[in-house]
XYZ file of C-alpha atoms in Angstrom:
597
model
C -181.551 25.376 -35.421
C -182.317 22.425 -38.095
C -180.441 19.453 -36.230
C -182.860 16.101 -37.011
C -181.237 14.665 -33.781
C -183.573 17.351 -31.571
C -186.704 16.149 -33.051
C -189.530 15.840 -30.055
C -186.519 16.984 -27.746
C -186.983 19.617 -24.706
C -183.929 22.174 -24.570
C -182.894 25.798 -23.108
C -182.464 27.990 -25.806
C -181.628 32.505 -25.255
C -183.610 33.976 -27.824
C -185.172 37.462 -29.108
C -188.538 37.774 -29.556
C -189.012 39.262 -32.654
C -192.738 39.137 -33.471
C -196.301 37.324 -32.518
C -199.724 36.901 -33.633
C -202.143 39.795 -31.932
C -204.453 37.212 -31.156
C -204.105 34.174 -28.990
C -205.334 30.377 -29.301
C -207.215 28.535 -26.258
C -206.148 24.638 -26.890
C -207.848 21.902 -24.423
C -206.387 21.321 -21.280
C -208.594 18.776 -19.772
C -211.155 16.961 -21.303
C -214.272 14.376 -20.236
C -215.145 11.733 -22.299
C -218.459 10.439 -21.859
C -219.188 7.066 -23.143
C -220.690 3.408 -22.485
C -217.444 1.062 -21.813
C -217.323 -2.126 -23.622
C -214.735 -5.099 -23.208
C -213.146 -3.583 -26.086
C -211.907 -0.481 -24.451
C -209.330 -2.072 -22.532
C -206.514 -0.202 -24.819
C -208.081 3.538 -24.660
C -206.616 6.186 -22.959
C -209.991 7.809 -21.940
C -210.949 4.538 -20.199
C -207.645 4.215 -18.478
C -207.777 7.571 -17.636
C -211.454 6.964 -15.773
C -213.131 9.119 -18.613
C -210.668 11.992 -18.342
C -208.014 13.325 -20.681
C -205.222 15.598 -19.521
C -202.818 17.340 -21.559
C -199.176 18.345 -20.734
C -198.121 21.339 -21.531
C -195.174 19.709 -23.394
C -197.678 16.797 -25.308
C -196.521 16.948 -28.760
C -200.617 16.551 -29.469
C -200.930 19.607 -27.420
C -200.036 21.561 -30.945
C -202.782 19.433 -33.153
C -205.278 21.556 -31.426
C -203.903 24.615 -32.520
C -206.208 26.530 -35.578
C -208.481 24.114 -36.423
C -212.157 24.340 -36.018
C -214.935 22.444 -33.617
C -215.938 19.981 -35.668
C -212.234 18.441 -36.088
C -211.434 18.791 -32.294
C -213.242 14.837 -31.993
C -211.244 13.805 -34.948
C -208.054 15.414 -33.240
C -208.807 13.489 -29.801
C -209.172 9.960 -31.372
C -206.111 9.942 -33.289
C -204.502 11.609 -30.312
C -205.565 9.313 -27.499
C -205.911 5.370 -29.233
C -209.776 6.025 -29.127
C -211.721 3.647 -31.541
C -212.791 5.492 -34.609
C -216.179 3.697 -34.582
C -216.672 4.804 -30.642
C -220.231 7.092 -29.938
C -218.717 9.343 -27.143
C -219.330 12.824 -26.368
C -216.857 15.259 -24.906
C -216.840 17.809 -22.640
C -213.669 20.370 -22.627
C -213.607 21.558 -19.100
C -210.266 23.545 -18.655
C -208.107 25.179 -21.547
C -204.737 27.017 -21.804
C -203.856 30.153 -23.480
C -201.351 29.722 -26.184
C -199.648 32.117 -27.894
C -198.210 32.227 -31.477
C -194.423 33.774 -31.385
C -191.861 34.521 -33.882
C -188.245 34.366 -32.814
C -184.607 34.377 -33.500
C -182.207 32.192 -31.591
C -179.313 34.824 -29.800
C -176.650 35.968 -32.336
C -177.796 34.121 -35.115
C -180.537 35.853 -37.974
C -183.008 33.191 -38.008
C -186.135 35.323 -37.398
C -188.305 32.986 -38.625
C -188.710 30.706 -36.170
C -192.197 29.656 -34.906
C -192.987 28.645 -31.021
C -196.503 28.107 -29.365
C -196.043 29.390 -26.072
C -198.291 27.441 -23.479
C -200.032 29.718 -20.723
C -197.266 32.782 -20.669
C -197.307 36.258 -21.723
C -194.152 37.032 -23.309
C -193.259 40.985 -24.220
C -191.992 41.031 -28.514
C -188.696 42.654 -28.759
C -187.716 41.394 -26.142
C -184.843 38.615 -24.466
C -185.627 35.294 -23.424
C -184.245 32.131 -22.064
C -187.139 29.472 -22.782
C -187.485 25.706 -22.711
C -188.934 24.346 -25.697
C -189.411 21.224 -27.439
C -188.832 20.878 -31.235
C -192.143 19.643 -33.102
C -193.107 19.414 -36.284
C -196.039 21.982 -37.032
C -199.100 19.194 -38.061
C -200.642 21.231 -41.446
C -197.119 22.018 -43.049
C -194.681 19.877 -40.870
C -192.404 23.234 -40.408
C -189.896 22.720 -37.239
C -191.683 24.396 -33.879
C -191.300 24.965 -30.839
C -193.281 24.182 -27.409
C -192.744 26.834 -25.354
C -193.564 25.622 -21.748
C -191.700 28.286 -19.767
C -189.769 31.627 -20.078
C -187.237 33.410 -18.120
C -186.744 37.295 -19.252
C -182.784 37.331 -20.223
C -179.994 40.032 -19.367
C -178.171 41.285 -22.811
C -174.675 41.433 -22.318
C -174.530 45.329 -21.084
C -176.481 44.030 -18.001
C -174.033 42.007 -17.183
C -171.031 44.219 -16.926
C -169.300 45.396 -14.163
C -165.999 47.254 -13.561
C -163.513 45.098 -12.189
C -160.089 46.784 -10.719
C -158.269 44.937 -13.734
C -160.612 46.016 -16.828
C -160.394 49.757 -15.147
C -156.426 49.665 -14.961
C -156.397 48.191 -18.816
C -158.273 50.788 -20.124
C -156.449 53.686 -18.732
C -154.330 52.808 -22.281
C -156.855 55.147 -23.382
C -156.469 58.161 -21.134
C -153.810 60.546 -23.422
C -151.238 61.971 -21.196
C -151.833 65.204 -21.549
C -155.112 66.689 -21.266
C -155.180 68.999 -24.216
C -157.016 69.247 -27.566
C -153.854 69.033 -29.970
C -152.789 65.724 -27.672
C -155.897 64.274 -27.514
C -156.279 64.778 -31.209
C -152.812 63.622 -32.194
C -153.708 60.115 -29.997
C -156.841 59.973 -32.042
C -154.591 60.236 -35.256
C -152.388 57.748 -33.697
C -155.366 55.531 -32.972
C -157.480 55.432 -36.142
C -153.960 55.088 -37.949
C -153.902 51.512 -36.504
C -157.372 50.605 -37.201
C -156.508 51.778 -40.847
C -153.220 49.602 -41.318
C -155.167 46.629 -39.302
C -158.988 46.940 -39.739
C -160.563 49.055 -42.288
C -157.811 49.036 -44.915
C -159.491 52.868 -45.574
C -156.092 55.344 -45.005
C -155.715 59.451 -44.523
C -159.913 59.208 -43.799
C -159.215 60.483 -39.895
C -162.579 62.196 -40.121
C -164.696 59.319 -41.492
C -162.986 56.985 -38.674
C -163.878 59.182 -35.953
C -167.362 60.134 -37.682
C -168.520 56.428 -37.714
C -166.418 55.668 -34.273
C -168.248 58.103 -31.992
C -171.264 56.153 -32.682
C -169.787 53.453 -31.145
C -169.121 55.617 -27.852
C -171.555 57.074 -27.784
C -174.457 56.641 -23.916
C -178.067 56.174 -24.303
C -178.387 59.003 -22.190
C -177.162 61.695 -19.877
C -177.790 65.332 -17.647
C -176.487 68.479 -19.044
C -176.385 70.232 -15.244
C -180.526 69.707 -14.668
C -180.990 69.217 -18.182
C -181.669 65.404 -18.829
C -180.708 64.451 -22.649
C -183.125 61.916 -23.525
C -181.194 60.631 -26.499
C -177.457 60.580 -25.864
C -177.469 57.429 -28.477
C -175.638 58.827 -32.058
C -177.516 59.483 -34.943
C -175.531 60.168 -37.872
C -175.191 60.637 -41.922
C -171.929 59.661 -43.831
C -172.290 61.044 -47.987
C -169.722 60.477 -50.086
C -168.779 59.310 -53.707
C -168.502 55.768 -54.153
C -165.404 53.672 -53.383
C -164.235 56.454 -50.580
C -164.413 53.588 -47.951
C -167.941 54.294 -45.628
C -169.108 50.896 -45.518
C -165.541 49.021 -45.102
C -165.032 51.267 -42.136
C -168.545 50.579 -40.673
C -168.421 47.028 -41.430
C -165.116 46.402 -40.072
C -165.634 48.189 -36.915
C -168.585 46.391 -36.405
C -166.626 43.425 -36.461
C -164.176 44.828 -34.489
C -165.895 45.428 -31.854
C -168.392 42.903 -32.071
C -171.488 44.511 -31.566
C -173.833 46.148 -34.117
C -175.947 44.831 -37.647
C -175.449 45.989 -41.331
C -178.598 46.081 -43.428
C -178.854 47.457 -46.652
C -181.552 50.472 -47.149
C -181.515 49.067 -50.877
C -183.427 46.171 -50.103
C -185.164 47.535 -46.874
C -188.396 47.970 -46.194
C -190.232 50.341 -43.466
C -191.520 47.309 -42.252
C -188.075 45.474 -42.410
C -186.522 48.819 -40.886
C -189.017 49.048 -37.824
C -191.769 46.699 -38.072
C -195.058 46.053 -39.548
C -198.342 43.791 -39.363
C -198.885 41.047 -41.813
C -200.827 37.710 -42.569
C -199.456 34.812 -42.557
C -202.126 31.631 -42.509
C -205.091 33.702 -42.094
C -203.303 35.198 -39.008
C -202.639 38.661 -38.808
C -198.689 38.561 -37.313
C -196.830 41.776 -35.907
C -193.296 41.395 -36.548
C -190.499 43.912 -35.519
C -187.539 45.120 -38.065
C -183.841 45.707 -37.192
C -184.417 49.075 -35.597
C -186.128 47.859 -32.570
C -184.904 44.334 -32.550
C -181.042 46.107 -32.002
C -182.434 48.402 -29.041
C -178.843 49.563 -27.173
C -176.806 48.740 -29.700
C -176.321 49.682 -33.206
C -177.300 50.070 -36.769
C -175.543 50.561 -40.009
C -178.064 51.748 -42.434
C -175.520 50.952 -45.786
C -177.190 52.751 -49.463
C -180.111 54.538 -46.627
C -180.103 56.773 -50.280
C -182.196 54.115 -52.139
C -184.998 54.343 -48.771
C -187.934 55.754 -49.645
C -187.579 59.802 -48.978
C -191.062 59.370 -47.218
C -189.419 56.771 -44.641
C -187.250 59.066 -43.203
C -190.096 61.198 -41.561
C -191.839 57.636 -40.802
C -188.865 57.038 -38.520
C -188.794 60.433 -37.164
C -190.141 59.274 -33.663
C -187.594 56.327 -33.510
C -184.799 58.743 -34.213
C -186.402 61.098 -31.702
C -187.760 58.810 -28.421
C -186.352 55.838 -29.448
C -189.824 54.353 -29.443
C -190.692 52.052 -32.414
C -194.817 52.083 -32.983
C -196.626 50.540 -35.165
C -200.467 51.853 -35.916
C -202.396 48.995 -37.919
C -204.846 46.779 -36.514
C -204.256 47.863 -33.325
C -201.058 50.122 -32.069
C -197.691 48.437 -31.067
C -194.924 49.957 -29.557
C -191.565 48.960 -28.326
C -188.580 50.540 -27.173
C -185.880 51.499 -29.895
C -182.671 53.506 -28.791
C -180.803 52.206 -31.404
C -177.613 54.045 -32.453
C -177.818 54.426 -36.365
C -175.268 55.581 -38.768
C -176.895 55.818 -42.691
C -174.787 55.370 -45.241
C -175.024 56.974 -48.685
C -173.568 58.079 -52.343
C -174.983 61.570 -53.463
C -178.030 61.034 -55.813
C -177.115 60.382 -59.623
C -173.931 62.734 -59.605
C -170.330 63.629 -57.871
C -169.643 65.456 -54.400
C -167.662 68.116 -56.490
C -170.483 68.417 -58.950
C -172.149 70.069 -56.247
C -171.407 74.478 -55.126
C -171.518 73.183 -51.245
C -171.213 69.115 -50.694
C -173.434 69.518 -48.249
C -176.261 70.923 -50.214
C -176.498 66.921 -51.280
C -177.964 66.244 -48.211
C -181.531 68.079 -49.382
C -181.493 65.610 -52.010
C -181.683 62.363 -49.950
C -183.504 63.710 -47.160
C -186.493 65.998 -47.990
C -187.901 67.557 -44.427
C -185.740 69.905 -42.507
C -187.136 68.164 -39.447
C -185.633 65.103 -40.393
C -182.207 66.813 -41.457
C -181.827 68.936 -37.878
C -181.972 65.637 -36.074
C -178.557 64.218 -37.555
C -176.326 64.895 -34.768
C -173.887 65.425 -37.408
C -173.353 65.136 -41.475
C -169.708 64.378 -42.553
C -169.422 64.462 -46.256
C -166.429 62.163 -48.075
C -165.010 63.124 -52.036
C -163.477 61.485 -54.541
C -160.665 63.051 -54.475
C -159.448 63.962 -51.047
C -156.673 61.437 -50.752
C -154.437 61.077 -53.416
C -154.316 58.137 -55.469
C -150.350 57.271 -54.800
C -152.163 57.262 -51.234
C -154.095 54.760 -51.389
C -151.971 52.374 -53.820
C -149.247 52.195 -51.233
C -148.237 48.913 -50.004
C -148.392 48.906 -45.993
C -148.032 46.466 -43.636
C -149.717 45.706 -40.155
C -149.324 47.850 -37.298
C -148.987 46.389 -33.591
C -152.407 47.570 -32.263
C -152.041 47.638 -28.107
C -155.883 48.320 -28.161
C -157.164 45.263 -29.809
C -158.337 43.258 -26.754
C -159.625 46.326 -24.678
C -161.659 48.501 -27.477
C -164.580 45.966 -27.144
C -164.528 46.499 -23.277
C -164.193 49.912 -23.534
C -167.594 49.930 -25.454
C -169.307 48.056 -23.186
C -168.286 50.168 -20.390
C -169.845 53.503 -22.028
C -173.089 51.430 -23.267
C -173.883 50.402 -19.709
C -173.420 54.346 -17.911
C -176.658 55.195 -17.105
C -177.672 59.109 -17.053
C -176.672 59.470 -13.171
C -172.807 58.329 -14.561
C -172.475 61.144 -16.560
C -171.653 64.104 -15.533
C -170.169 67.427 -16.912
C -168.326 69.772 -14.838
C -169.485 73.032 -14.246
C -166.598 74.605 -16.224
C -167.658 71.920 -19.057
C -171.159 72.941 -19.191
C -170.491 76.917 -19.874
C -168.006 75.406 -22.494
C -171.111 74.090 -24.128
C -172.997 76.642 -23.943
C -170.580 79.309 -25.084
C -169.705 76.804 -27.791
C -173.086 76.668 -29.043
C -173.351 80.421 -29.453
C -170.676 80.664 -31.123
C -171.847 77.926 -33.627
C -174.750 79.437 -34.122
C -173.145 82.357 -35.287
C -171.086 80.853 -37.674
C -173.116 78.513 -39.315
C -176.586 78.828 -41.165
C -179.504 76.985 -39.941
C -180.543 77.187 -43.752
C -178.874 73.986 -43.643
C -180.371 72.956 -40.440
C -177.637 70.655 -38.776
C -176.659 73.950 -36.992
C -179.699 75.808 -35.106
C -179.191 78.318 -32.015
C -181.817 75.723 -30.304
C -180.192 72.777 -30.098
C -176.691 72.809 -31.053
C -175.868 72.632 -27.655
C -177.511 69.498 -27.245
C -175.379 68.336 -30.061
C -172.102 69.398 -28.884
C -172.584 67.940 -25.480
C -173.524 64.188 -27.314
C -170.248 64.710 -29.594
C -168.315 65.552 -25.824
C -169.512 62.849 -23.847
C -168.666 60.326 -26.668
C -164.764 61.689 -26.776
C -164.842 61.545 -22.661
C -165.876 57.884 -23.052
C -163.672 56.884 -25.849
C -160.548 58.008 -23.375
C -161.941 56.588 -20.910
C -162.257 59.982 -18.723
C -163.456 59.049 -15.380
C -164.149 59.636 -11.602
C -161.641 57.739 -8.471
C -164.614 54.530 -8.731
C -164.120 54.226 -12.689
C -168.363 54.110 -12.475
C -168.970 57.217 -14.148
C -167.969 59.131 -17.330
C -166.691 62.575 -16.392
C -166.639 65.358 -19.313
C -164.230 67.707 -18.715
C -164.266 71.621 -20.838
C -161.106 69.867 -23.077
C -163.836 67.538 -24.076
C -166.271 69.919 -25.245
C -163.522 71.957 -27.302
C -162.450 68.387 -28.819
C -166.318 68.183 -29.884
C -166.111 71.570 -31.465
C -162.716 71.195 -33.169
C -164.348 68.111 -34.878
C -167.731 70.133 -35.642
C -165.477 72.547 -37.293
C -163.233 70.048 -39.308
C -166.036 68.303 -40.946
C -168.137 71.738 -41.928
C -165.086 73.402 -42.958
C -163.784 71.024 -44.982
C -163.858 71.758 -48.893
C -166.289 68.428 -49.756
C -168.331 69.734 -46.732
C -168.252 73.840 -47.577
C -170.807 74.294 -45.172
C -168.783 77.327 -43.591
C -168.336 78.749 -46.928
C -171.874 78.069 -46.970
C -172.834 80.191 -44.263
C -170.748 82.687 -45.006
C -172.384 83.479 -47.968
C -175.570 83.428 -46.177
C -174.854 85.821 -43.569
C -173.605 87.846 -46.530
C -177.309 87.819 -47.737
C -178.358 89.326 -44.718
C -177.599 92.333 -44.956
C -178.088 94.908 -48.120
C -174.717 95.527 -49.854
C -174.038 99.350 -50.075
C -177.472 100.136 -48.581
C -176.813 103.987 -49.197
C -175.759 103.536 -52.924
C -179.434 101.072 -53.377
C -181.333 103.693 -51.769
C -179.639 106.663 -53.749
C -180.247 104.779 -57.044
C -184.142 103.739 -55.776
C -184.512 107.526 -55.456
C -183.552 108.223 -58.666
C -187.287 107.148 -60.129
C -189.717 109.725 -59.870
C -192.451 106.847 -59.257
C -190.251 105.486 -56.679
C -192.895 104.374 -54.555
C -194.798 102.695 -57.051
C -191.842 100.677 -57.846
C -191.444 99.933 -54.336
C -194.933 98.806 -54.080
C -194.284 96.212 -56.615
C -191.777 94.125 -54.663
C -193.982 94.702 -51.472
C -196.963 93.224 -53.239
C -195.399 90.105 -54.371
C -193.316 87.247 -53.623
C -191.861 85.786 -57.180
C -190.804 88.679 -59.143
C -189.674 88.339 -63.282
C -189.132 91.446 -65.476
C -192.055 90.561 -67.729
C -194.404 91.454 -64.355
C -192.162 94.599 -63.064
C -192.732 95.984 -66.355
C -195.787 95.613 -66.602
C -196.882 96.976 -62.974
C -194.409 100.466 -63.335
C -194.816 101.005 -67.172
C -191.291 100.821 -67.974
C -189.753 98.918 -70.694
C -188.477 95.363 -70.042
C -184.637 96.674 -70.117
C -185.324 99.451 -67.439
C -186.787 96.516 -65.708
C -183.830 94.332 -66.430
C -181.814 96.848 -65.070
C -183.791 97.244 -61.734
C -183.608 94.063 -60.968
C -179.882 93.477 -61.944
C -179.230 96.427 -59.602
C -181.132 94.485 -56.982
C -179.050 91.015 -57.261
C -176.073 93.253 -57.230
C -176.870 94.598 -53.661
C -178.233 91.321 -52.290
C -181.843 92.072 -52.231
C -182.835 89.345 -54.832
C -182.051 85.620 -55.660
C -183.173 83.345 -58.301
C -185.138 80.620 -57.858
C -186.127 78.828 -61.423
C -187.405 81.359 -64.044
C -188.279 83.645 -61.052
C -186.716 86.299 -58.327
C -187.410 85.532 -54.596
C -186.402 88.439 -51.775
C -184.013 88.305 -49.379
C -184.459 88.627 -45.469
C -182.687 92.013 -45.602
C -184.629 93.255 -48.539
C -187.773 92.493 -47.258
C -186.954 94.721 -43.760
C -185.597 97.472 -46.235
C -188.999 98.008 -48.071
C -190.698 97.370 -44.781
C -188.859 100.131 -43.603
C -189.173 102.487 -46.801
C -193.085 101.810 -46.546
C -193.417 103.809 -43.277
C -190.683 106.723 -44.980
């Protein structure tokens, strides 16, 4: 807001609160003059004012007072009331107000910088305001700011929003006619086929469209029968190989349906990310980053890869309570259920250079804490559309959905947790779900875990209930029906079965390493050493195993040792790890079991 023509002018303005100074200014309210009147006094305020100054609130001098010390306050008061510089008066500040530094950008615009003085209010940071202000210079730099002489807290848009009979009978367009998974899927094909031809200009990606657009639909939160999901807001990771279309998707949605930021984790700080605590003027100033300042709606995280690894586990309680804090000078916290989708190329190499694409995923994030809260990981190659695909010339396609996809948003972002609710026959396909996902998949990779993939399933289900519109007789509440839950599962299963993904293949291998191959044909070759035992003893004793230290420990020669442990790889007992051999789960209960034979 730079117009000259609001100089020294008082206006209502909706802004965010984005940061302020942790400690306030008192500025003088009212003040006595004490003095000897002469004929000469006629013109000063002080003597009009029968030896006592009062201040407005919205006095542009008001702001001269602000940071200086007690022995320019008299100089301050002179030029500020016509008193005679010459004049021997004394001055007595009787009453002050409480002003408070603030940072703050004006509503849908990114001007964070901002600077208000806000007169005798206590205004929460990260939060929505409407205030009236008047536009001053600030007296040491002349930088615009603003008088803040009253707030009102602000509704954000979702507050707003109500069901009408009309928005409820437009978005039945959404409701598939039939209530099964290959319909539901095939109007989902249908759908993102539109917003490929008329949005994202990304074609034959159905599972990075619907990856990045259940964000979108995705509640705050929600009961699972008495089980109250905390974080029903998505949280997810999109890798792939450059030029495979994550951030035109993201972007253009975003546009689409005009809600939601783009940063770039290139250029992003922690601080810039969530907030941090700096000094600006000798004043220490608590500002908060894009996290917090989009609480309820969403972030695109675009190159998160370039983040520093050790940021990820710095966000870890944002991404698990949704509560931004920030632990300097003193703590700060703020709420932060923010839905965030991080965007990222594999480090330094291909998706195919990799055995499983989703192996890359170790490489950007480091803790498996940090990986198992993803609510899901869908990995994008190179090569998985052809290249005739993509240089085909196509032309718009009518898109019924255009002025009712926005709405639709709104409608899920404003459910609270009591306007969700599964059916019972929904909830046991959760949980039956989850078993079986746990079964299939290894938690070696920890996106999958017998703990809380049914958390994760019944996120992924309320998100497809919402996105076709499934609801009650009031249109007030989503309602999650079983068909929703398979949906969720059939998607879980189409991005970790995928060849870029191979996190079935994956798994299979793992559950392969469970168990000893030929366990009868180990032990019968085991038992073919007379010092058995001692050989056994070995890879009890210890953890990283080479042939130069088996040798050594049975007295055989390095090629009977070769051959012992070649035998062992064979039958899954060993794996390599570097220049060393690490046991296997299965091999490890084997000789625990052979110790007590």
């Amino acid at each position: 807001m730079t117009d000259k023509n609001l100089y020294r002018q008082t206006s209502k303005l909706d802004v965010i609160i984005t940061g302020k100074a942790l400690i306030p200014y008192y500025v003088p309210k009212n003040i006595h003059i004490i003095c000897k009147p002469r004929k000469k006094c006629l013109k000063c305020q002080a003597y009009k004012d029968q030896n006592f100054l009062t201040i407005k609130p919205d006095d542009v001098n008001l702001i001269k007072f602000i940071g200086i010390s007690d022995d320019h306050i008299r100089s301050v008061i002179v030029n500020a009331f016509n008193i005679k510089s010459r004049c021997e008066f004394k001055f007595d500040i009787q009453s002050v107000y409480t002003v408070e530094e603030i940072y703050f950008q004006l509503d849908n615009e990114d001007s964070s910088g901002q600077i208000g003085f806000v007169i005798d209010l206590k205004l929460e940071t990260n939060a929505p305001y409407t205030i009236t202000a008047k536009v001053v210079p600030e007296p040491k730099q002349q930088k615009i700011s603003y008088i803040v002489t009253s707030a009102e807290p602000r509704k954000i848009m979702l507050d707003h929003f109500k069901m009408t009979k009309t928005r409820s009978k437009i978005l039945t367009i959404f409701q598939p006619k039939e209530e099964s998974v290959e319909y539901i899927y095939k109007f989902l094909e249908e759908l993102y086929d539109i917003y490929a031809h008329n949005i994202t200009k990304i074609y034959n990606r159905f599972d990075l469209h619907m990856a990045i657009d259940l964000v979108f639909h995705s509640p705050l939160s929600f009961y699972l029968g008495n089980d109250y999901i905390h974080k029903g807001w998505g949280d997810v990771m999109i890798i792939g190989d450059t030029r495979c279309g994550k951030g035109y998707v993201s972007e253009n949605l975003i546009k689409y349906y005009r809600t939601g930021e783009v940063i770039s984790g290139e250029n992003a700080s922690f601080a810039g990310l969530v907030g941090g605590v700096q000094q600006i003027n000798s004043r220490w100033i608590i500002t908060w980053g894009k996290i917090p300042l989009n609480n309820k709606s969403l972030v695109i995280i675009d190159e998160s890869g370039e983040m520093d690894p050790k940021d990820f586990s710095r966000l870890s309680r944002i991404r698990s309570e949704g509560i931004a804090e920030i632990v300097k000078i003193q703590t700060q916290r703020t709420t932060a259920k923010t839905r965030l989708i991080f965007l990222t190329n594999p480090k330094h190499r291909l998706i195919s250079s990799y055995s499983f694409g989703i192996e890359s995923i170790f490489d950007i994030v480091s803790n498996s804490e940090d990986i198992a809260r993803f609510d899901y990981v869908l990995i994008v190659a190179q090569n998985e559309v052809n290249i005739e695909d993509i240089n085909k010339n196509r032309e718009k396609k009518s898109n019924p959905y255009s002025k009712m996809d926005p709405t639709l948003v709104q409608w899920i972002w404003s459910r609270t947790a009591d306007q969700i609710y599964f059916t019972a026959e929904a909830i046991t396909e959760v949980l039956q779900q989850a078993i079986r996902f746990g079964h299939t998949y290894s938690s070696q990779i920890p996106l999958v875990q017998g703990e809380n993939i049914r958390v994760k399933l019944a996120k992924i289900s309320v998100s497809i209930a919402g996105r076709l519109f499934s609801t009650d007789k009031t249109n007030e509440k989503i309602l999650v029906k079983p068909v929703h839950v398979q949906c969720a599962g059939v998607f879980l299963n189409l991005i970790y079965k995928k060849k870029a993904s191979g996190y079935y293949y994956y798994s299979e291998i793992q559950k392969a390493n469970r168990e000893i191959k030929e366990r009868k044909k180990l032990l019968k070759y085991l038992q073919s050493y007379p010092q058995k035992k001692h050989v056994l003893d070995y890879f009890i004793q210890n953890d990283y195993i080479t042939v130069k230290d088996l040798s050594e420990h049975i007295n055989y020669t390095k090629e009977i040792s070769r051959e012992i442990i070649s035998k062992l790889l064979f039958h899954k007992c060993l794996k390599k790890k570097f220049s060393f051999y690490v046991k296997n789960k299965c091999f490890i209960d084997f000789l625990r079991e052979e110790q007590f034979n």
